[in-house]
C-alpha positions as a Python dict, from the first residue, in 0.01 Angstrom:
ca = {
    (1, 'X'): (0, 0, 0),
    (2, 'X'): (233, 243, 98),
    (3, 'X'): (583, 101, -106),
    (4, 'X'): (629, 428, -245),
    (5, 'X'): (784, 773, -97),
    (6, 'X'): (480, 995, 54),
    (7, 'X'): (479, 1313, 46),
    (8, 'X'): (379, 1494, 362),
    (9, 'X'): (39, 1645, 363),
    (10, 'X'): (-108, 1952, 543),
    (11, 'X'): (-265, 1870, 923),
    (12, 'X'): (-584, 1925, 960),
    (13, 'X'): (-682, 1923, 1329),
    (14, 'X'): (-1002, 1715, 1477),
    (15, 'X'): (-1310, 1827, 1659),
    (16, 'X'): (-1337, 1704, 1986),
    (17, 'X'): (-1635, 1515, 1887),
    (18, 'X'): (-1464, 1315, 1629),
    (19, 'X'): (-1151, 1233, 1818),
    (20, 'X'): (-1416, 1076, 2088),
    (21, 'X'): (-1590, 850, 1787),
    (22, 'X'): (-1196, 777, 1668),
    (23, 'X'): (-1110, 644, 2044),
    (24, 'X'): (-1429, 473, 2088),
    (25, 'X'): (-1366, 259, 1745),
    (26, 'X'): (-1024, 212, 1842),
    (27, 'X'): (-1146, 59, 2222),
    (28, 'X'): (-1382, -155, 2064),
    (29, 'X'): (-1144, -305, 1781),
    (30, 'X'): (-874, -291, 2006),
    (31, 'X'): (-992, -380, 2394),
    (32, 'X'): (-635, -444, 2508),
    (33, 'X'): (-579, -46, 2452),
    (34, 'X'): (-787, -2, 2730),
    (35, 'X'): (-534, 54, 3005),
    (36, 'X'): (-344, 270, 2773),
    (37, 'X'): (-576, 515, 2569),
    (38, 'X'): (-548, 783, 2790),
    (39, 'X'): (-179, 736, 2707),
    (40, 'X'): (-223, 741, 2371),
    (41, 'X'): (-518, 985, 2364),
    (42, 'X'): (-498, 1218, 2580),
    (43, 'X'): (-894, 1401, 2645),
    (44, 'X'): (-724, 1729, 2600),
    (45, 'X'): (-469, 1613, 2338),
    (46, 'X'): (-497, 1749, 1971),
    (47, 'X'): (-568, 1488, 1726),
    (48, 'X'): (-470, 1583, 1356),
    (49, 'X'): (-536, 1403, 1001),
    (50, 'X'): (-349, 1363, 700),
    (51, 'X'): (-479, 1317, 401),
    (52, 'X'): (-268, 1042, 208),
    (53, 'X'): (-276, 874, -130),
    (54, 'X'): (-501, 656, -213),
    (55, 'X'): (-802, 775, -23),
    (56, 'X'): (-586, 705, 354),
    (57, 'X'): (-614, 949, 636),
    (58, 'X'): (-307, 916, 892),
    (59, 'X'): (-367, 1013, 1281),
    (60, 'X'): (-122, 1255, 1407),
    (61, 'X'): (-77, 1356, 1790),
    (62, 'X'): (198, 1564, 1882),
    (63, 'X'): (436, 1493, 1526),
    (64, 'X'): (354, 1127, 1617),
    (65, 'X'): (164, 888, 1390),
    (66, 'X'): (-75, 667, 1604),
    (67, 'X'): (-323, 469, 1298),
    (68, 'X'): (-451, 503, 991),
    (69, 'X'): (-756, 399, 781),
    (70, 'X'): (-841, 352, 438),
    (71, 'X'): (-1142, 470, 312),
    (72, 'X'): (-1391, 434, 602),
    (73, 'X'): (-1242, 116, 714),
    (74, 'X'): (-1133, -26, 1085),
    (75, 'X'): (-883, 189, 1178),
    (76, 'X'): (-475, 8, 1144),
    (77, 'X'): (-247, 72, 1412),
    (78, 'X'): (77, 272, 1277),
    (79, 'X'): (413, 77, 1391),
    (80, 'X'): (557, 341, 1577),
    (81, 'X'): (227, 252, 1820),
    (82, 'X'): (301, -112, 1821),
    (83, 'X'): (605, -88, 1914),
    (84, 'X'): (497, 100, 2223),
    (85, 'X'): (258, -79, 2304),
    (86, 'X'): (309, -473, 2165),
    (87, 'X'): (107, -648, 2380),
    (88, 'X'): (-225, -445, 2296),
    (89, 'X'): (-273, -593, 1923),
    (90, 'X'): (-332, -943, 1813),
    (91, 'X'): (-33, -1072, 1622),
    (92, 'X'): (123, -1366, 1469),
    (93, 'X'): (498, -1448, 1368),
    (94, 'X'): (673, -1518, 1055),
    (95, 'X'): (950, -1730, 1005),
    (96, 'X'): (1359, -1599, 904),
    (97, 'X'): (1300, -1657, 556),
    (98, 'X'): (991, -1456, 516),
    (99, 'X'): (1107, -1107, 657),
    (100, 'X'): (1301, -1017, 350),
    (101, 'X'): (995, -1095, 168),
    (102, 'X'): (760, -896, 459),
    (103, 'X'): (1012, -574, 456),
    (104, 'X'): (988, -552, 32),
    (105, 'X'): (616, -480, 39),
    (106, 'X'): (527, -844, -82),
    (107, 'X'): (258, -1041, -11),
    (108, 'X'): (294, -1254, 331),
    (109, 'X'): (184, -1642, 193),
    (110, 'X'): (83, -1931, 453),
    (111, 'X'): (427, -2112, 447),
    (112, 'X'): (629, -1849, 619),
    (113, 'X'): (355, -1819, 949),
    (114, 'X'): (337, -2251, 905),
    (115, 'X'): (698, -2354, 912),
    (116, 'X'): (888, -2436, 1221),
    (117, 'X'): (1005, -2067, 1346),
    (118, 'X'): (621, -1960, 1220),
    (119, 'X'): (366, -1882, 1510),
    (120, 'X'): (-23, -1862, 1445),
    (121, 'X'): (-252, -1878, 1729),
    (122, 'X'): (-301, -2136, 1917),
    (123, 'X'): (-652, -2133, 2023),
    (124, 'X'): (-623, -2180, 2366),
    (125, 'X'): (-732, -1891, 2607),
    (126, 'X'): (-685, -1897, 2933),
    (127, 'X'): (-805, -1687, 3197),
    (128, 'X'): (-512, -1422, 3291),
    (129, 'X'): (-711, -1201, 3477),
    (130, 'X'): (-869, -922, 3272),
    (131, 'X'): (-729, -915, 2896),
    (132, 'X'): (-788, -1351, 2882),
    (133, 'X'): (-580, -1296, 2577),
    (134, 'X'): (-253, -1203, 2466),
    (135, 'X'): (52, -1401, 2379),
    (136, 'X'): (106, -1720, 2566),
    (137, 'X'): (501, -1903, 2701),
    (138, 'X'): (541, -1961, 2295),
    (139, 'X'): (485, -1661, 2172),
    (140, 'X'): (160, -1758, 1981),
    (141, 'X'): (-149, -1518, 2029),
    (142, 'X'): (-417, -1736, 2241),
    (143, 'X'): (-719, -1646, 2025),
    (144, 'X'): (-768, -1794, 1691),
    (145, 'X'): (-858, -1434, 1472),
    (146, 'X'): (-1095, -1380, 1158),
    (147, 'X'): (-1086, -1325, 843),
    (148, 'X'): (-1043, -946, 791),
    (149, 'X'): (-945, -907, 1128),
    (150, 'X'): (-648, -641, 1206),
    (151, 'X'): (-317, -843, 1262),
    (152, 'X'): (28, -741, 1351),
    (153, 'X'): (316, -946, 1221),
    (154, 'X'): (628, -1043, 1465),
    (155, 'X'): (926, -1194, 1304),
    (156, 'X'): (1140, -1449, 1434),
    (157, 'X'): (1425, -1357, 1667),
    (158, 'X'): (1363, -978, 1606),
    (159, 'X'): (1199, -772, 1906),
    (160, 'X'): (986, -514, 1734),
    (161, 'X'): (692, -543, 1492),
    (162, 'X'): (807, -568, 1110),
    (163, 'X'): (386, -547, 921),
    (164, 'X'): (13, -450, 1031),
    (165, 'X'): (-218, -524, 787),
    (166, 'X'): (-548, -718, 743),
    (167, 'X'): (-622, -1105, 735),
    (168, 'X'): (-723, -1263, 373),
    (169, 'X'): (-801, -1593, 559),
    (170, 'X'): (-870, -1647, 948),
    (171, 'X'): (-586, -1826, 1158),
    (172, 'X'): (-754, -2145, 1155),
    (173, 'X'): (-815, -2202, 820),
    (174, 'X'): (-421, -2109, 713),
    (175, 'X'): (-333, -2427, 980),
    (176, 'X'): (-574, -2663, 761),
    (177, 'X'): (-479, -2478, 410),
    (178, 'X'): (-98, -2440, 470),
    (179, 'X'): (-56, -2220, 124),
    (180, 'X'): (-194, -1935, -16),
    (181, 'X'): (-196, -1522, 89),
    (182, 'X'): (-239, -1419, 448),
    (183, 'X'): (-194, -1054, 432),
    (184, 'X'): (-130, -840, 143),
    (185, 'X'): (-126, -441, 133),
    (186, 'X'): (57, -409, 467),
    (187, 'X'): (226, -169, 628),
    (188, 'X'): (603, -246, 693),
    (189, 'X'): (918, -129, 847),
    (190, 'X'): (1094, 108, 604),
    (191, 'X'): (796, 179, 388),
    (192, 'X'): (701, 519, 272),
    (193, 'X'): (432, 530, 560),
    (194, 'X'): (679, 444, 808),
    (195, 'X'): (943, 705, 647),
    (196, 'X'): (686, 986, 625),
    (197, 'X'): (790, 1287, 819),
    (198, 'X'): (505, 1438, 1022),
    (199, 'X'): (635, 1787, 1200),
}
Protein backbone atom coordinates (compact mmCIF):
# COMPACT_ATOMS: atom_id res chain seq x y z
CA UNK A 1 0.00 0.00 0.00
CA UNK A 2 2.33 2.43 0.98
CA UNK A 3 5.83 1.01 -1.06
CA UNK A 4 6.29 4.28 -2.45
CA UNK A 5 7.84 7.73 -0.97
CA UNK A 6 4.80 9.95 0.54
CA UNK A 7 4.79 13.13 0.46
CA UNK A 8 3.79 14.94 3.62
CA UNK A 9 0.39 16.45 3.63
CA UNK A 10 -1.08 19.52 5.43
CA UNK A 11 -2.65 18.70 9.23
CA UNK A 12 -5.84 19.25 9.60
CA UNK A 13 -6.82 19.23 13.29
CA UNK A 14 -10.02 17.15 14.77
CA UNK A 15 -13.10 18.27 16.59
CA UNK A 16 -13.37 17.04 19.86
CA UNK A 17 -16.35 15.15 18.87
CA UNK A 18 -14.64 13.15 16.29
CA UNK A 19 -11.51 12.33 18.18
CA UNK A 20 -14.16 10.76 20.88
CA UNK A 21 -15.90 8.50 17.87
CA UNK A 22 -11.96 7.77 16.68
CA UNK A 23 -11.10 6.44 20.44
CA UNK A 24 -14.29 4.73 20.88
CA UNK A 25 -13.66 2.59 17.45
CA UNK A 26 -10.24 2.12 18.42
CA UNK A 27 -11.46 0.59 22.22
CA UNK A 28 -13.82 -1.55 20.64
CA UNK A 29 -11.44 -3.05 17.81
CA UNK A 30 -8.74 -2.91 20.06
CA UNK A 31 -9.92 -3.80 23.94
CA UNK A 32 -6.35 -4.44 25.08
CA UNK A 33 -5.79 -0.46 24.52
CA UNK A 34 -7.87 -0.02 27.30
CA UNK A 35 -5.34 0.54 30.05
CA UNK A 36 -3.44 2.70 27.73
CA UNK A 37 -5.76 5.15 25.69
CA UNK A 38 -5.48 7.83 27.90
CA UNK A 39 -1.79 7.36 27.07
CA UNK A 40 -2.23 7.41 23.71
CA UNK A 41 -5.18 9.85 23.64
CA UNK A 42 -4.98 12.18 25.80
CA UNK A 43 -8.94 14.01 26.45
CA UNK A 44 -7.24 17.29 26.00
CA UNK A 45 -4.69 16.13 23.38
CA UNK A 46 -4.97 17.49 19.71
CA UNK A 47 -5.68 14.88 17.26
CA UNK A 48 -4.70 15.83 13.56
CA UNK A 49 -5.36 14.03 10.01
CA UNK A 50 -3.49 13.63 7.00
CA UNK A 51 -4.79 13.17 4.01
CA UNK A 52 -2.68 10.42 2.08
CA UNK A 53 -2.76 8.74 -1.30
CA UNK A 54 -5.01 6.56 -2.13
CA UNK A 55 -8.02 7.75 -0.23
CA UNK A 56 -5.86 7.05 3.54
CA UNK A 57 -6.14 9.49 6.36
CA UNK A 58 -3.07 9.16 8.92
CA UNK A 59 -3.67 10.13 12.81
CA UNK A 60 -1.22 12.55 14.07
CA UNK A 61 -0.77 13.56 17.90
CA UNK A 62 1.98 15.64 18.82
CA UNK A 63 4.36 14.93 15.26
CA UNK A 64 3.54 11.27 16.17
CA UNK A 65 1.64 8.88 13.90
CA UNK A 66 -0.75 6.67 16.04
CA UNK A 67 -3.23 4.69 12.98
CA UNK A 68 -4.51 5.03 9.91
CA UNK A 69 -7.56 3.99 7.81
CA UNK A 70 -8.41 3.52 4.38
CA UNK A 71 -11.42 4.70 3.12
CA UNK A 72 -13.91 4.34 6.02
CA UNK A 73 -12.42 1.16 7.14
CA UNK A 74 -11.33 -0.26 10.85
CA UNK A 75 -8.83 1.89 11.78
CA UNK A 76 -4.75 0.08 11.44
CA UNK A 77 -2.47 0.72 14.12
CA UNK A 78 0.77 2.72 12.77
CA UNK A 79 4.13 0.77 13.91
CA UNK A 80 5.57 3.41 15.77
CA UNK A 81 2.27 2.52 18.20
CA UNK A 82 3.01 -1.12 18.21
CA UNK A 83 6.05 -0.88 19.14
CA UNK A 84 4.97 1.00 22.23
CA UNK A 85 2.58 -0.79 23.04
CA UNK A 86 3.09 -4.73 21.65
CA UNK A 87 1.07 -6.48 23.80
CA UNK A 88 -2.25 -4.45 22.96
CA UNK A 89 -2.73 -5.93 19.23
CA UNK A 90 -3.32 -9.43 18.13
CA UNK A 91 -0.33 -10.72 16.22
CA UNK A 92 1.23 -13.66 14.69
CA UNK A 93 4.98 -14.48 13.68
CA UNK A 94 6.73 -15.18 10.55
CA UNK A 95 9.50 -17.30 10.05
CA UNK A 96 13.59 -15.99 9.04
CA UNK A 97 13.00 -16.57 5.56
CA UNK A 98 9.91 -14.56 5.16
CA UNK A 99 11.07 -11.07 6.57
CA UNK A 100 13.01 -10.17 3.50
CA UNK A 101 9.95 -10.95 1.68
CA UNK A 102 7.60 -8.96 4.59
CA UNK A 103 10.12 -5.74 4.56
CA UNK A 104 9.88 -5.52 0.32
CA UNK A 105 6.16 -4.80 0.39
CA UNK A 106 5.27 -8.44 -0.82
CA UNK A 107 2.58 -10.41 -0.11
CA UNK A 108 2.94 -12.54 3.31
CA UNK A 109 1.84 -16.42 1.93
CA UNK A 110 0.83 -19.31 4.53
CA UNK A 111 4.27 -21.12 4.47
CA UNK A 112 6.29 -18.49 6.19
CA UNK A 113 3.55 -18.19 9.49
CA UNK A 114 3.37 -22.51 9.05
CA UNK A 115 6.98 -23.54 9.12
CA UNK A 116 8.88 -24.36 12.21
CA UNK A 117 10.05 -20.67 13.46
CA UNK A 118 6.21 -19.60 12.20
CA UNK A 119 3.66 -18.82 15.10
CA UNK A 120 -0.23 -18.62 14.45
CA UNK A 121 -2.52 -18.78 17.29
CA UNK A 122 -3.01 -21.36 19.17
CA UNK A 123 -6.52 -21.33 20.23
CA UNK A 124 -6.23 -21.80 23.66
CA UNK A 125 -7.32 -18.91 26.07
CA UNK A 126 -6.85 -18.97 29.33
CA UNK A 127 -8.05 -16.87 31.97
CA UNK A 128 -5.12 -14.22 32.91
CA UNK A 129 -7.11 -12.01 34.77
CA UNK A 130 -8.69 -9.22 32.72
CA UNK A 131 -7.29 -9.15 28.96
CA UNK A 132 -7.88 -13.51 28.82
CA UNK A 133 -5.80 -12.96 25.77
CA UNK A 134 -2.53 -12.03 24.66
CA UNK A 135 0.52 -14.01 23.79
CA UNK A 136 1.06 -17.20 25.66
CA UNK A 137 5.01 -19.03 27.01
CA UNK A 138 5.41 -19.61 22.95
CA UNK A 139 4.85 -16.61 21.72
CA UNK A 140 1.60 -17.58 19.81
CA UNK A 141 -1.49 -15.18 20.29
CA UNK A 142 -4.17 -17.36 22.41
CA UNK A 143 -7.19 -16.46 20.25
CA UNK A 144 -7.68 -17.94 16.91
CA UNK A 145 -8.58 -14.34 14.72
CA UNK A 146 -10.95 -13.80 11.58
CA UNK A 147 -10.86 -13.25 8.43
CA UNK A 148 -10.43 -9.46 7.91
CA UNK A 149 -9.45 -9.07 11.28
CA UNK A 150 -6.48 -6.41 12.06
CA UNK A 151 -3.17 -8.43 12.62
CA UNK A 152 0.28 -7.41 13.51
CA UNK A 153 3.16 -9.46 12.21
CA UNK A 154 6.28 -10.43 14.65
CA UNK A 155 9.26 -11.94 13.04
CA UNK A 156 11.40 -14.49 14.34
CA UNK A 157 14.25 -13.57 16.67
CA UNK A 158 13.63 -9.78 16.06
CA UNK A 159 11.99 -7.72 19.06
CA UNK A 160 9.86 -5.14 17.34
CA UNK A 161 6.92 -5.43 14.92
CA UNK A 162 8.07 -5.68 11.10
CA UNK A 163 3.86 -5.47 9.21
CA UNK A 164 0.13 -4.50 10.31
CA UNK A 165 -2.18 -5.24 7.87
CA UNK A 166 -5.48 -7.18 7.43
CA UNK A 167 -6.22 -11.05 7.35
CA UNK A 168 -7.23 -12.63 3.73
CA UNK A 169 -8.01 -15.93 5.59
CA UNK A 170 -8.70 -16.47 9.48
CA UNK A 171 -5.86 -18.26 11.58
CA UNK A 172 -7.54 -21.45 11.55
CA UNK A 173 -8.15 -22.02 8.20
CA UNK A 174 -4.21 -21.09 7.13
CA UNK A 175 -3.33 -24.27 9.80
CA UNK A 176 -5.74 -26.63 7.61
CA UNK A 177 -4.79 -24.78 4.10
CA UNK A 178 -0.98 -24.40 4.70
CA UNK A 179 -0.56 -22.20 1.24
CA UNK A 180 -1.94 -19.35 -0.16
CA UNK A 181 -1.96 -15.22 0.89
CA UNK A 182 -2.39 -14.19 4.48
CA UNK A 183 -1.94 -10.54 4.32
CA UNK A 184 -1.30 -8.40 1.43
CA UNK A 185 -1.26 -4.41 1.33
CA UNK A 186 0.57 -4.09 4.67
CA UNK A 187 2.26 -1.69 6.28
CA UNK A 188 6.03 -2.46 6.93
CA UNK A 189 9.18 -1.29 8.47
CA UNK A 190 10.94 1.08 6.04
CA UNK A 191 7.96 1.79 3.88
CA UNK A 192 7.01 5.19 2.72
CA UNK A 193 4.32 5.30 5.60
CA UNK A 194 6.79 4.44 8.08
CA UNK A 195 9.43 7.05 6.47
CA UNK A 196 6.86 9.86 6.25
CA UNK A 197 7.90 12.87 8.19
CA UNK A 198 5.05 14.38 10.22
CA UNK A 199 6.35 17.87 12.00
Amino acid sequence: MFKREINAAPKSKLKSSVQRSLRQSLLSTYPLLNPYIDEILPKKGSLESMKLPDRCTLYVLDSQPLFFQHDTSTLLPHLRLVHRFPSAFPSIRIDRGAIRFVLSGATLMAPGLTSAGGRLPSGVVTERGEGKEGLDEDERWTRELEKGEPVVVRAEGKTEACAVGFLLMGTKEVKEKGKGPVIEDAHYLGDGLWKLNTD
